[in-house]
């Protein structure tokens, strides 16, 4: 069993879910609210978590939507308060974990009334309002994509329709239980989409201009793991080694993206608010080729040879940075992902709303090239 203390405590191994009860005891959770979704419940994974909590009174909120909303956060927050819970366990993908982070704020910082959560959003200046009062959280990821189990942020669609980021070191889960066995039954389409989310995290954080060599190293290694194993995991859901490597890549991408992300995520966050039915990881996969090519012009990318270093990690060759966009498009095709945004139902008539949201997003200013409205329009067109 590997115990990794970097940002938070991570229990990583097949069967690590068996440590759930002891981790609750370690962080002082005696009556948890489990935040999950209907799919995780139907797949039997929720029951696997419940089976480890014998003797502990447990509440369950299983109505997390595919993109977490303020309404879901407030409903779970009220359940947390009325049932006298003292901690949270998130079981699911990034949506369940992010929803639980929203509950950690709402149940301890507000009266759980709809419309109040935006006060704590990063772009509203609310990060400093999130304090150590947040409810303790244990995160158990069931996909390999967002890495939210080791991240300080959450992405939630607030009551006014915006998809906003909430960031605080107090939101980092007290424990991340990373059990690759929980991902063995993940459908191929979801494996591909969440896997490309992990690829995007590793690539974007490596391209971000901030000085953070440890984050760069973690991201580059995560990219190598993800790129080498995503097809295997997608084609054979029972490939244990591929699942292990993808879960590590997902975790590493989120460990590293404290450095910053960029236009891939500013556009994905915005478009996900315009149409909450679109999968975040799939959107990232659609935007990556155009934005990697756009970022190649940045002086910080050129100075540190970042394109070629990514290409080498991806097995494309030492001087193949220019080949990355085509390689990503090829990977998307092999994984069975859409050919572009148009195939996902996106239209040019939505561009103005998407661009406005992207320019306001917290990831906009951490891209190596600050995109103008006109450049965002070009990137959207190229991604169609």
C-alpha positions as a LaTeX table, in Angstrom:
\begin{tabular}{lrrr}
\hline
Residue & $x$ (\AA) & $y$ (\AA) & $z$ (\AA) \\
\hline
Unk1 & 0.00 & 0.00 & 0.00 \\
Unk2 & 1.45 & 3.33 & $-1.04$ \\
Unk3 & 0.73 & 6.23 & 1.32 \\
Unk4 & 1.57 & 9.50 & $-0.39$ \\
Unk5 & 1.67 & 12.75 & 1.57 \\
Unk6 & 1.64 & 15.47 & $-1.04$ \\
Unk7 & $-1.09$ & 18.10 & $-0.67$ \\
Unk8 & $-3.13$ & 15.55 & 1.28 \\
Unk9 & $-3.03$ & 11.94 & 2.45 \\
Unk10 & $-3.62$ & 9.53 & $-0.42$ \\
Unk11 & $-4.35$ & 5.85 & 0.05 \\
Unk12 & $-3.58$ & 4.34 & $-3.36$ \\
Unk13 & $-3.95$ & 0.66 & $-4.23$ \\
Unk14 & $-6.40$ & $-2.00$ & $-5.36$ \\
Unk15 & $-8.66$ & $-2.59$ & $-2.38$ \\
Unk16 & $-7.88$ & 0.75 & $-0.72$ \\
Unk17 & $-11.59$ & 1.31 & $-0.07$ \\
Unk18 & $-11.19$ & $-1.14$ & 2.84 \\
Unk19 & $-9.49$ & 1.72 & 4.70 \\
Unk20 & $-12.57$ & 3.96 & 4.64 \\
Unk21 & $-13.68$ & 3.34 & 8.22 \\
Unk22 & $-10.20$ & 3.84 & 9.66 \\
Unk23 & $-9.80$ & 7.04 & 7.65 \\
Unk24 & $-13.10$ & 8.34 & 9.03 \\
Unk25 & $-11.77$ & 7.66 & 12.50 \\
Unk26 & $-8.46$ & 9.31 & 11.69 \\
Unk27 & $-10.04$ & 12.59 & 10.53 \\
Unk28 & $-12.79$ & 12.58 & 13.18 \\
Unk29 & $-15.88$ & 11.82 & 11.11 \\
Unk30 & $-18.48$ & 9.94 & 13.18 \\
Unk31 & $-21.68$ & 10.56 & 11.18 \\
Unk32 & $-20.90$ & 11.10 & 7.50 \\
Unk33 & $-23.10$ & 12.23 & 4.65 \\
Unk34 & $-22.13$ & 10.28 & 1.55 \\
Unk35 & $-22.48$ & 12.40 & $-1.60$ \\
Unk36 & $-22.85$ & 10.32 & $-4.74$ \\
Unk37 & $-25.04$ & 9.91 & $-7.82$ \\
Unk38 & $-27.59$ & 7.49 & $-9.20$ \\
Unk39 & $-25.13$ & 5.85 & $-11.59$ \\
Unk40 & $-22.61$ & 5.04 & $-8.87$ \\
Unk41 & $-25.42$ & 3.65 & $-6.75$ \\
Unk42 & $-26.75$ & 1.52 & $-9.59$ \\
Unk43 & $-23.27$ & 0.17 & $-10.33$ \\
Unk44 & $-23.00$ & $-1.15$ & $-6.77$ \\
Unk45 & $-20.05$ & 1.07 & $-5.85$ \\
Unk46 & $-21.98$ & 3.01 & $-3.20$ \\
Unk47 & $-22.72$ & $-0.31$ & $-1.50$ \\
Unk48 & $-19.01$ & $-1.16$ & $-1.49$ \\
Unk49 & $-18.41$ & 2.02 & 0.51 \\
Unk50 & $-21.33$ & 1.34 & 2.85 \\
Unk51 & $-20.03$ & $-2.18$ & 3.46 \\
Unk52 & $-16.86$ & $-0.70$ & 4.95 \\
Unk53 & $-18.73$ & 1.51 & 7.44 \\
Unk54 & $-20.31$ & $-1.09$ & 9.73 \\
Unk55 & $-21.25$ & 0.44 & 13.07 \\
Unk56 & $-21.26$ & 4.00 & 11.75 \\
Unk57 & $-24.55$ & 5.86 & 11.19 \\
Unk58 & $-24.53$ & 7.06 & 7.58 \\
Unk59 & $-26.67$ & 9.46 & 5.57 \\
Unk60 & $-26.73$ & 9.28 & 1.77 \\
Unk61 & $-27.38$ & 11.97 & $-0.85$ \\
Unk62 & $-27.45$ & 10.26 & $-4.25$ \\
Unk63 & $-28.88$ & 13.01 & $-6.47$ \\
Unk64 & $-25.70$ & 14.67 & $-7.77$ \\
Unk65 & $-26.31$ & 15.71 & $-11.41$ \\
Unk66 & $-23.75$ & 15.13 & $-14.17$ \\
Unk67 & $-22.60$ & 18.73 & $-13.71$ \\
Unk68 & $-23.05$ & 19.68 & $-10.03$ \\
Unk69 & $-25.48$ & 22.51 & $-9.41$ \\
Unk70 & $-26.06$ & 24.89 & $-6.56$ \\
Unk71 & $-29.53$ & 23.36 & $-6.14$ \\
Unk72 & $-27.98$ & 19.94 & $-5.50$ \\
Unk73 & $-25.42$ & 21.45 & $-3.12$ \\
Unk74 & $-28.11$ & 23.18 & $-1.11$ \\
Unk75 & $-30.32$ & 20.08 & $-0.96$ \\
Unk76 & $-27.42$ & 17.99 & 0.32 \\
Unk77 & $-26.36$ & 20.78 & 2.67 \\
Unk78 & $-29.78$ & 20.87 & 4.29 \\
Unk79 & $-29.70$ & 17.08 & 4.70 \\
Unk80 & $-26.25$ & 17.41 & 6.31 \\
Unk81 & $-27.52$ & 20.00 & 8.78 \\
Unk82 & $-30.88$ & 18.46 & 9.67 \\
Unk83 & $-29.43$ & 14.97 & 10.18 \\
Unk84 & $-26.58$ & 16.19 & 12.36 \\
Unk85 & $-23.72$ & 15.03 & 10.14 \\
Unk86 & $-20.14$ & 15.95 & 10.99 \\
Unk87 & $-18.29$ & 15.08 & 7.80 \\
Unk88 & $-18.59$ & 14.13 & 4.15 \\
Unk89 & $-17.63$ & 11.16 & 1.99 \\
Unk90 & $-17.74$ & 11.73 & $-1.75$ \\
Unk91 & $-18.10$ & 8.57 & $-3.84$ \\
Unk92 & $-18.07$ & 9.15 & $-7.57$ \\
Unk93 & $-16.45$ & 11.12 & $-10.34$ \\
Unk94 & $-15.55$ & 14.78 & $-10.29$ \\
Unk95 & $-19.20$ & 15.82 & $-10.14$ \\
Unk96 & $-19.86$ & 14.04 & $-6.84$ \\
Unk97 & $-16.58$ & 15.22 & $-5.32$ \\
Unk98 & $-17.14$ & 18.81 & $-6.41$ \\
Unk99 & $-20.72$ & 18.68 & $-5.16$ \\
Unk100 & $-19.43$ & 17.48 & $-1.79$ \\
Unk101 & $-16.96$ & 20.37 & $-1.68$ \\
Unk102 & $-19.87$ & 22.73 & $-2.28$ \\
Unk103 & $-21.71$ & 21.07 & 0.59 \\
Unk104 & $-18.62$ & 21.45 & 2.78 \\
Unk105 & $-18.99$ & 25.21 & 2.30 \\
Unk106 & $-22.76$ & 25.54 & 2.29 \\
Unk107 & $-23.43$ & 23.40 & 5.35 \\
Unk108 & $-20.97$ & 25.32 & 7.50 \\
Unk109 & $-20.82$ & 28.84 & 6.05 \\
Unk110 & $-24.38$ & 29.69 & 4.97 \\
Unk111 & $-27.98$ & 28.95 & 5.73 \\
Unk112 & $-28.16$ & 26.74 & 2.62 \\
Unk113 & $-30.37$ & 29.15 & 0.69 \\
Unk114 & $-30.33$ & 29.09 & $-3.11$ \\
Unk115 & $-28.36$ & 31.97 & $-4.61$ \\
Unk116 & $-25.84$ & 32.38 & $-1.78$ \\
Unk117 & $-23.12$ & 30.01 & $-2.97$ \\
Unk118 & $-21.71$ & 32.42 & $-5.59$ \\
Unk119 & $-20.47$ & 34.61 & $-2.72$ \\
Unk120 & $-17.67$ & 32.06 & $-2.24$ \\
Unk121 & $-16.70$ & 31.77 & $-5.93$ \\
Unk122 & $-13.14$ & 32.64 & $-6.92$ \\
Unk123 & $-14.07$ & 35.25 & $-9.55$ \\
Unk124 & $-16.41$ & 36.90 & $-7.03$ \\
Unk125 & $-13.51$ & 37.33 & $-4.61$ \\
Unk126 & $-14.92$ & 34.69 & $-2.32$ \\
Unk127 & $-11.95$ & 32.38 & $-1.79$ \\
Unk128 & $-10.89$ & 34.23 & 1.36 \\
Unk129 & $-14.36$ & 33.74 & 2.84 \\
Unk130 & $-13.91$ & 29.97 & 2.87 \\
Unk131 & $-12.46$ & 29.10 & 6.28 \\
Unk132 & $-11.35$ & 26.15 & 8.34 \\
Unk133 & $-15.00$ & 25.71 & 9.34 \\
Unk134 & $-15.57$ & 23.64 & 6.17 \\
Unk135 & $-16.81$ & 20.12 & 6.81 \\
Unk136 & $-14.07$ & 17.46 & 6.62 \\
Unk137 & $-14.20$ & 15.45 & 3.42 \\
Unk138 & $-12.95$ & 12.04 & 2.31 \\
Unk139 & $-12.98$ & 11.60 & $-1.46$ \\
Unk140 & $-13.25$ & 8.26 & $-3.27$ \\
Unk141 & $-12.96$ & 8.72 & $-7.06$ \\
Unk142 & $-14.71$ & 6.22 & $-9.32$ \\
Unk143 & $-13.37$ & 7.68 & $-12.57$ \\
Unk144 & $-9.88$ & 8.66 & $-13.69$ \\
Unk145 & $-10.20$ & 12.20 & $-14.93$ \\
Unk146 & $-10.81$ & 15.23 & $-12.75$ \\
Unk147 & $-8.44$ & 14.44 & $-9.90$ \\
Unk148 & $-10.72$ & 16.47 & $-7.64$ \\
Unk149 & $-9.85$ & 14.12 & $-4.79$ \\
Unk150 & $-6.49$ & 15.91 & $-4.39$ \\
Unk151 & $-7.49$ & 19.39 & $-5.58$ \\
Unk152 & $-8.35$ & 22.57 & $-3.75$ \\
Unk153 & $-11.11$ & 23.57 & $-6.18$ \\
Unk154 & $-14.64$ & 22.68 & $-7.20$ \\
Unk155 & $-16.62$ & 23.64 & $-10.30$ \\
Unk156 & $-20.33$ & 24.21 & $-9.71$ \\
Unk157 & $-23.16$ & 25.69 & $-11.79$ \\
Unk158 & $-24.61$ & 28.38 & $-9.54$ \\
Unk159 & $-28.21$ & 29.55 & $-9.44$ \\
Unk160 & $-27.72$ & 32.28 & $-12.07$ \\
Unk161 & $-26.49$ & 29.71 & $-14.63$ \\
Unk162 & $-22.76$ & 30.44 & $-14.50$ \\
Unk163 & $-20.30$ & 27.57 & $-14.09$ \\
Unk164 & $-17.92$ & 28.91 & $-11.44$ \\
Unk165 & $-14.80$ & 27.76 & $-9.64$ \\
Unk166 & $-14.47$ & 27.65 & $-5.85$ \\
Unk167 & $-10.91$ & 27.47 & $-4.55$ \\
Unk168 & $-9.43$ & 27.16 & $-1.08$ \\
Unk169 & $-6.82$ & 24.95 & 0.54 \\
Unk170 & $-9.48$ & 24.24 & 3.17 \\
Unk171 & $-11.45$ & 22.38 & 0.47 \\
Unk172 & $-8.74$ & 19.79 & $-0.14$ \\
Unk173 & $-10.12$ & 16.41 & 1.02 \\
Unk174 & $-8.57$ & 15.18 & 4.24 \\
Unk175 & $-8.04$ & 11.80 & 2.56 \\
Unk176 & $-8.18$ & 10.61 & $-1.03$ \\
Unk177 & $-8.89$ & 6.90 & $-1.32$ \\
Unk178 & $-7.74$ & 5.99 & $-4.82$ \\
Unk179 & $-8.81$ & 2.42 & $-5.53$ \\
Unk180 & $-8.38$ & 1.54 & $-9.23$ \\
Unk181 & $-10.63$ & $-1.46$ & $-8.72$ \\
Unk182 & $-13.61$ & 0.90 & $-8.53$ \\
Unk183 & $-12.99$ & 1.95 & $-12.15$ \\
Unk184 & $-12.88$ & $-1.54$ & $-13.66$ \\
Unk185 & $-16.51$ & $-1.44$ & $-14.77$ \\
Unk186 & $-16.43$ & 2.09 & $-16.17$ \\
Unk187 & $-17.94$ & 2.18 & $-19.70$ \\
Unk188 & $-15.57$ & 2.78 & $-22.61$ \\
Unk189 & $-17.08$ & 6.16 & $-23.54$ \\
Unk190 & $-16.74$ & 7.49 & $-20.01$ \\
Unk191 & $-13.26$ & 6.01 & $-19.66$ \\
Unk192 & $-12.19$ & 7.87 & $-22.81$ \\
Unk193 & $-13.78$ & 11.18 & $-21.84$ \\
Unk194 & $-12.49$ & 11.23 & $-18.28$ \\
Unk195 & $-9.09$ & 10.00 & $-19.44$ \\
Unk196 & $-8.77$ & 12.91 & $-21.86$ \\
Unk197 & $-9.69$ & 15.21 & $-18.98$ \\
Unk198 & $-6.61$ & 13.90 & $-17.16$ \\
Unk199 & $-4.50$ & 14.40 & $-20.32$ \\
Unk200 & $-5.77$ & 17.99 & $-20.58$ \\
Unk201 & $-4.91$ & 18.71 & $-16.94$ \\
Unk202 & $-1.37$ & 17.45 & $-17.36$ \\
Unk203 & $-0.81$ & 19.34 & $-20.62$ \\
Unk204 & $-2.38$ & 22.61 & $-19.59$ \\
Unk205 & $-0.61$ & 22.82 & $-16.26$ \\
Unk206 & 2.70 & 22.04 & $-17.96$ \\
Unk207 & 2.08 & 24.87 & $-20.43$ \\
Unk208 & 0.97 & 27.36 & $-17.76$ \\
Unk209 & 3.61 & 30.09 & $-17.33$ \\
Unk210 & 3.91 & 30.13 & $-13.53$ \\
Unk211 & 7.22 & 28.92 & $-12.06$ \\
Unk212 & 6.56 & 25.62 & $-10.34$ \\
Unk213 & 9.09 & 22.93 & $-11.32$ \\
Unk214 & 7.61 & 20.24 & $-9.02$ \\
Unk215 & 4.22 & 20.70 & $-10.67$ \\
Unk216 & 5.86 & 20.54 & $-14.10$ \\
Unk217 & 7.55 & 17.26 & $-13.26$ \\
Unk218 & 4.39 & 15.69 & $-11.87$ \\
Unk219 & 2.35 & 16.86 & $-14.88$ \\
Unk220 & 4.85 & 15.57 & $-17.43$ \\
Unk221 & 5.03 & 12.17 & $-15.77$ \\
Unk222 & 1.22 & 12.07 & $-15.55$ \\
Unk223 & 0.96 & 12.88 & $-19.25$ \\
Unk224 & 3.31 & 10.01 & $-20.11$ \\
Unk225 & 1.25 & 7.57 & $-18.04$ \\
Unk226 & $-2.10$ & 8.74 & $-19.42$ \\
Unk227 & $-1.03$ & 8.80 & $-23.06$ \\
Unk228 & 0.49 & 5.32 & $-22.85$ \\
Unk229 & $-2.53$ & 3.70 & $-21.16$ \\
Unk230 & $-5.73$ & 5.52 & $-22.14$ \\
Unk231 & $-6.37$ & 3.34 & $-25.19$ \\
Unk232 & $-5.78$ & 0.15 & $-23.24$ \\
Unk233 & $-8.14$ & 1.24 & $-20.48$ \\
Unk234 & $-10.80$ & 2.23 & $-23.01$ \\
Unk235 & $-10.55$ & $-0.92$ & $-25.11$ \\
Unk236 & $-10.32$ & $-3.32$ & $-22.18$ \\
Unk237 & $-12.08$ & $-2.09$ & $-19.08$ \\
Unk238 & $-10.69$ & $-4.97$ & $-17.01$ \\
Unk239 & $-7.03$ & $-4.14$ & $-17.74$ \\
Unk240 & $-5.90$ & $-3.60$ & $-14.14$ \\
Unk241 & $-2.53$ & $-2.07$ & $-14.97$ \\
Unk242 & $-4.08$ & 0.42 & $-17.40$ \\
Unk243 & $-6.68$ & 1.37 & $-14.80$ \\
Unk244 & $-3.98$ & 1.84 & $-12.17$ \\
Unk245 & $-1.91$ & 4.06 & $-14.44$ \\
Unk246 & $-4.92$ & 6.16 & $-15.48$ \\
Unk247 & $-5.93$ & 6.73 & $-11.87$ \\
Unk248 & $-2.39$ & 7.85 & $-11.11$ \\
Unk249 & $-2.36$ & 10.19 & $-14.13$ \\
Unk250 & $-5.66$ & 11.70 & $-13.02$ \\
Unk251 & $-4.37$ & 12.23 & $-9.50$ \\
Unk252 & $-1.10$ & 13.72 & $-10.80$ \\
Unk253 & $-2.85$ & 16.16 & $-13.12$ \\
Unk254 & $-4.79$ & 17.59 & $-10.19$ \\
Unk255 & $-1.75$ & 17.61 & $-7.91$ \\
Unk256 & $-0.04$ & 19.76 & $-10.51$ \\
Unk257 & $-2.78$ & 22.09 & $-11.68$ \\
Unk258 & $-2.46$ & 24.25 & $-8.60$ \\
Unk259 & 0.06 & 25.89 & $-10.97$ \\
Unk260 & $-2.79$ & 26.96 & $-13.25$ \\
Unk261 & $-4.71$ & 25.78 & $-16.29$ \\
Unk262 & $-5.70$ & 27.80 & $-19.35$ \\
Unk263 & $-7.99$ & 28.35 & $-22.33$ \\
Unk264 & $-9.01$ & 24.71 & $-22.67$ \\
Unk265 & $-10.65$ & 24.93 & $-19.28$ \\
Unk266 & $-11.92$ & 28.51 & $-19.53$ \\
Unk267 & $-13.82$ & 27.48 & $-22.68$ \\
Unk268 & $-14.96$ & 24.13 & $-21.27$ \\
Unk269 & $-16.20$ & 25.72 & $-18.05$ \\
Unk270 & $-18.11$ & 28.37 & $-19.97$ \\
Unk271 & $-19.61$ & 25.99 & $-22.52$ \\
Unk272 & $-20.54$ & 23.59 & $-19.75$ \\
Unk273 & $-22.57$ & 26.41 & $-18.20$ \\
Unk274 & $-24.26$ & 27.21 & $-21.52$ \\
Unk275 & $-25.16$ & 23.53 & $-21.97$ \\
Unk276 & $-24.81$ & 21.52 & $-18.74$ \\
Unk277 & $-25.49$ & 18.27 & $-20.63$ \\
Unk278 & $-22.06$ & 18.37 & $-22.30$ \\
Unk279 & $-19.34$ & 16.28 & $-20.65$ \\
Unk280 & $-16.42$ & 18.34 & $-19.38$ \\
Unk281 & $-13.72$ & 15.83 & $-20.32$ \\
Unk282 & $-15.07$ & 15.47 & $-23.85$ \\
Unk283 & $-15.10$ & 19.25 & $-24.25$ \\
Unk284 & $-11.47$ & 19.40 & $-23.12$ \\
Unk285 & $-10.57$ & 16.80 & $-25.74$ \\
Unk286 & $-12.26$ & 18.90 & $-28.43$ \\
Unk287 & $-10.46$ & 22.11 & $-27.45$ \\
Unk288 & $-6.98$ & 20.69 & $-26.83$ \\
Unk289 & $-5.69$ & 20.49 & $-30.45$ \\
Unk290 & $-6.44$ & 24.12 & $-31.36$ \\
Unk291 & $-5.27$ & 25.53 & $-28.04$ \\
Unk292 & $-2.00$ & 23.56 & $-27.94$ \\
Unk293 & $-1.22$ & 25.03 & $-31.39$ \\
Unk294 & $-2.26$ & 28.50 & $-30.19$ \\
Unk295 & $-0.05$ & 28.26 & $-27.10$ \\
Unk296 & 3.01 & 27.23 & $-29.12$ \\
Unk297 & 3.63 & 30.91 & $-29.94$ \\
Unk298 & 4.13 & 31.85 & $-26.27$ \\
Unk299 & 7.64 & 32.89 & $-25.31$ \\
Unk300 & 7.48 & 30.83 & $-22.11$ \\
Unk301 & 6.69 & 27.74 & $-24.20$ \\
Unk302 & 9.53 & 28.39 & $-26.64$ \\
Unk303 & 12.13 & 29.29 & $-24.02$ \\
Unk304 & 11.71 & 26.04 & $-22.09$ \\
Unk305 & 11.03 & 23.88 & $-25.17$ \\
Unk306 & 7.74 & 22.78 & $-23.64$ \\
Unk307 & 6.12 & 21.55 & $-26.84$ \\
Unk308 & 8.94 & 19.13 & $-27.61$ \\
Unk309 & 9.11 & 17.99 & $-23.98$ \\
Unk310 & 5.42 & 17.11 & $-24.06$ \\
Unk311 & 5.85 & 15.34 & $-27.39$ \\
Unk312 & 8.66 & 13.24 & $-25.94$ \\
Unk313 & 6.49 & 12.27 & $-22.95$ \\
Unk314 & 3.78 & 11.23 & $-25.40$ \\
Unk315 & 6.22 & 9.05 & $-27.34$ \\
Unk316 & 6.10 & 11.22 & $-30.46$ \\
Unk317 & 9.83 & 11.93 & $-30.56$ \\
Unk318 & 12.22 & 14.54 & $-29.16$ \\
Unk319 & 11.52 & 17.22 & $-31.79$ \\
Unk320 & 7.88 & 16.57 & $-32.54$ \\
Unk321 & 6.09 & 19.35 & $-30.66$ \\
Unk322 & 4.39 & 20.53 & $-33.82$ \\
Unk323 & 2.80 & 17.09 & $-34.19$ \\
Unk324 & 0.90 & 17.23 & $-30.90$ \\
Unk325 & $-2.40$ & 18.72 & $-32.21$ \\
Unk326 & $-2.70$ & 16.04 & $-34.89$ \\
Unk327 & $-1.76$ & 13.36 & $-32.36$ \\
Unk328 & $-4.55$ & 14.49 & $-30.04$ \\
Unk329 & $-7.07$ & 14.46 & $-32.89$ \\
Unk330 & $-5.94$ & 10.96 & $-33.79$ \\
Unk331 & $-6.27$ & 9.81 & $-30.20$ \\
Unk332 & $-9.77$ & 11.29 & $-29.95$ \\
Unk333 & $-10.78$ & 9.37 & $-33.07$ \\
Unk334 & $-9.33$ & 6.08 & $-31.81$ \\
Unk335 & $-11.14$ & 6.54 & $-28.51$ \\
Unk336 & $-14.46$ & 7.05 & $-30.29$ \\
Unk337 & $-14.93$ & 10.63 & $-29.10$ \\
Unk338 & $-16.83$ & 13.20 & $-31.22$ \\
Unk339 & $-15.14$ & 14.75 & $-34.26$ \\
Unk340 & $-15.66$ & 18.26 & $-32.91$ \\
Unk341 & $-18.01$ & 20.62 & $-31.12$ \\
Unk342 & $-20.53$ & 20.60 & $-33.96$ \\
Unk343 & $-21.02$ & 16.86 & $-33.45$ \\
Unk344 & $-21.89$ & 17.68 & $-29.83$ \\
Unk345 & $-24.60$ & 20.12 & $-30.88$ \\
Unk346 & $-22.66$ & 23.34 & $-30.38$ \\
Unk347 & $-23.53$ & 26.16 & $-32.83$ \\
Unk348 & $-21.85$ & 29.42 & $-33.78$ \\
Unk349 & $-24.85$ & 31.24 & $-32.36$ \\
Unk350 & $-23.60$ & 30.27 & $-28.89$ \\
Unk351 & $-20.14$ & 31.74 & $-29.41$ \\
Unk352 & $-20.81$ & 35.14 & $-27.80$ \\
Unk353 & $-22.09$ & 33.56 & $-24.59$ \\
Unk354 & $-19.24$ & 31.06 & $-24.51$ \\
Unk355 & $-16.60$ & 33.76 & $-25.04$ \\
Unk356 & $-18.08$ & 36.03 & $-22.36$ \\
Unk357 & $-17.95$ & 33.18 & $-19.87$ \\
Unk358 & $-14.44$ & 32.18 & $-20.87$ \\
Unk359 & $-13.08$ & 35.69 & $-20.41$ \\
Unk360 & $-14.56$ & 35.80 & $-16.90$ \\
Unk361 & $-13.33$ & 32.32 & $-15.95$ \\
Unk362 & $-10.53$ & 31.88 & $-13.40$ \\
Unk363 & $-8.46$ & 29.87 & $-15.93$ \\
Unk364 & $-8.44$ & 32.64 & $-18.56$ \\
Unk365 & $-5.50$ & 34.58 & $-17.15$ \\
Unk366 & $-3.26$ & 31.58 & $-16.45$ \\
Unk367 & $-2.97$ & 30.59 & $-20.11$ \\
Unk368 & 0.52 & 31.25 & $-21.56$ \\
Unk369 & $-1.13$ & 33.56 & $-24.13$ \\
Unk370 & $-4.03$ & 35.72 & $-22.94$ \\
Unk371 & $-6.69$ & 35.18 & $-25.59$ \\
Unk372 & $-8.72$ & 38.07 & $-26.96$ \\
Unk373 & $-12.41$ & 37.76 & $-27.84$ \\
Unk374 & $-11.44$ & 37.44 & $-31.51$ \\
Unk375 & $-8.91$ & 34.71 & $-30.72$ \\
Unk376 & $-11.47$ & 32.81 & $-28.64$ \\
Unk377 & $-13.83$ & 32.94 & $-31.61$ \\
Unk378 & $-11.09$ & 31.50 & $-33.83$ \\
Unk379 & $-10.37$ & 28.74 & $-31.32$ \\
Unk380 & $-14.06$ & 27.86 & $-31.18$ \\
Unk381 & $-14.26$ & 27.77 & $-34.98$ \\
Unk382 & $-11.20$ & 25.53 & $-35.20$ \\
Unk383 & $-12.73$ & 23.20 & $-32.61$ \\
Unk384 & $-16.06$ & 22.81 & $-34.39$ \\
\hline
\end{tabular}
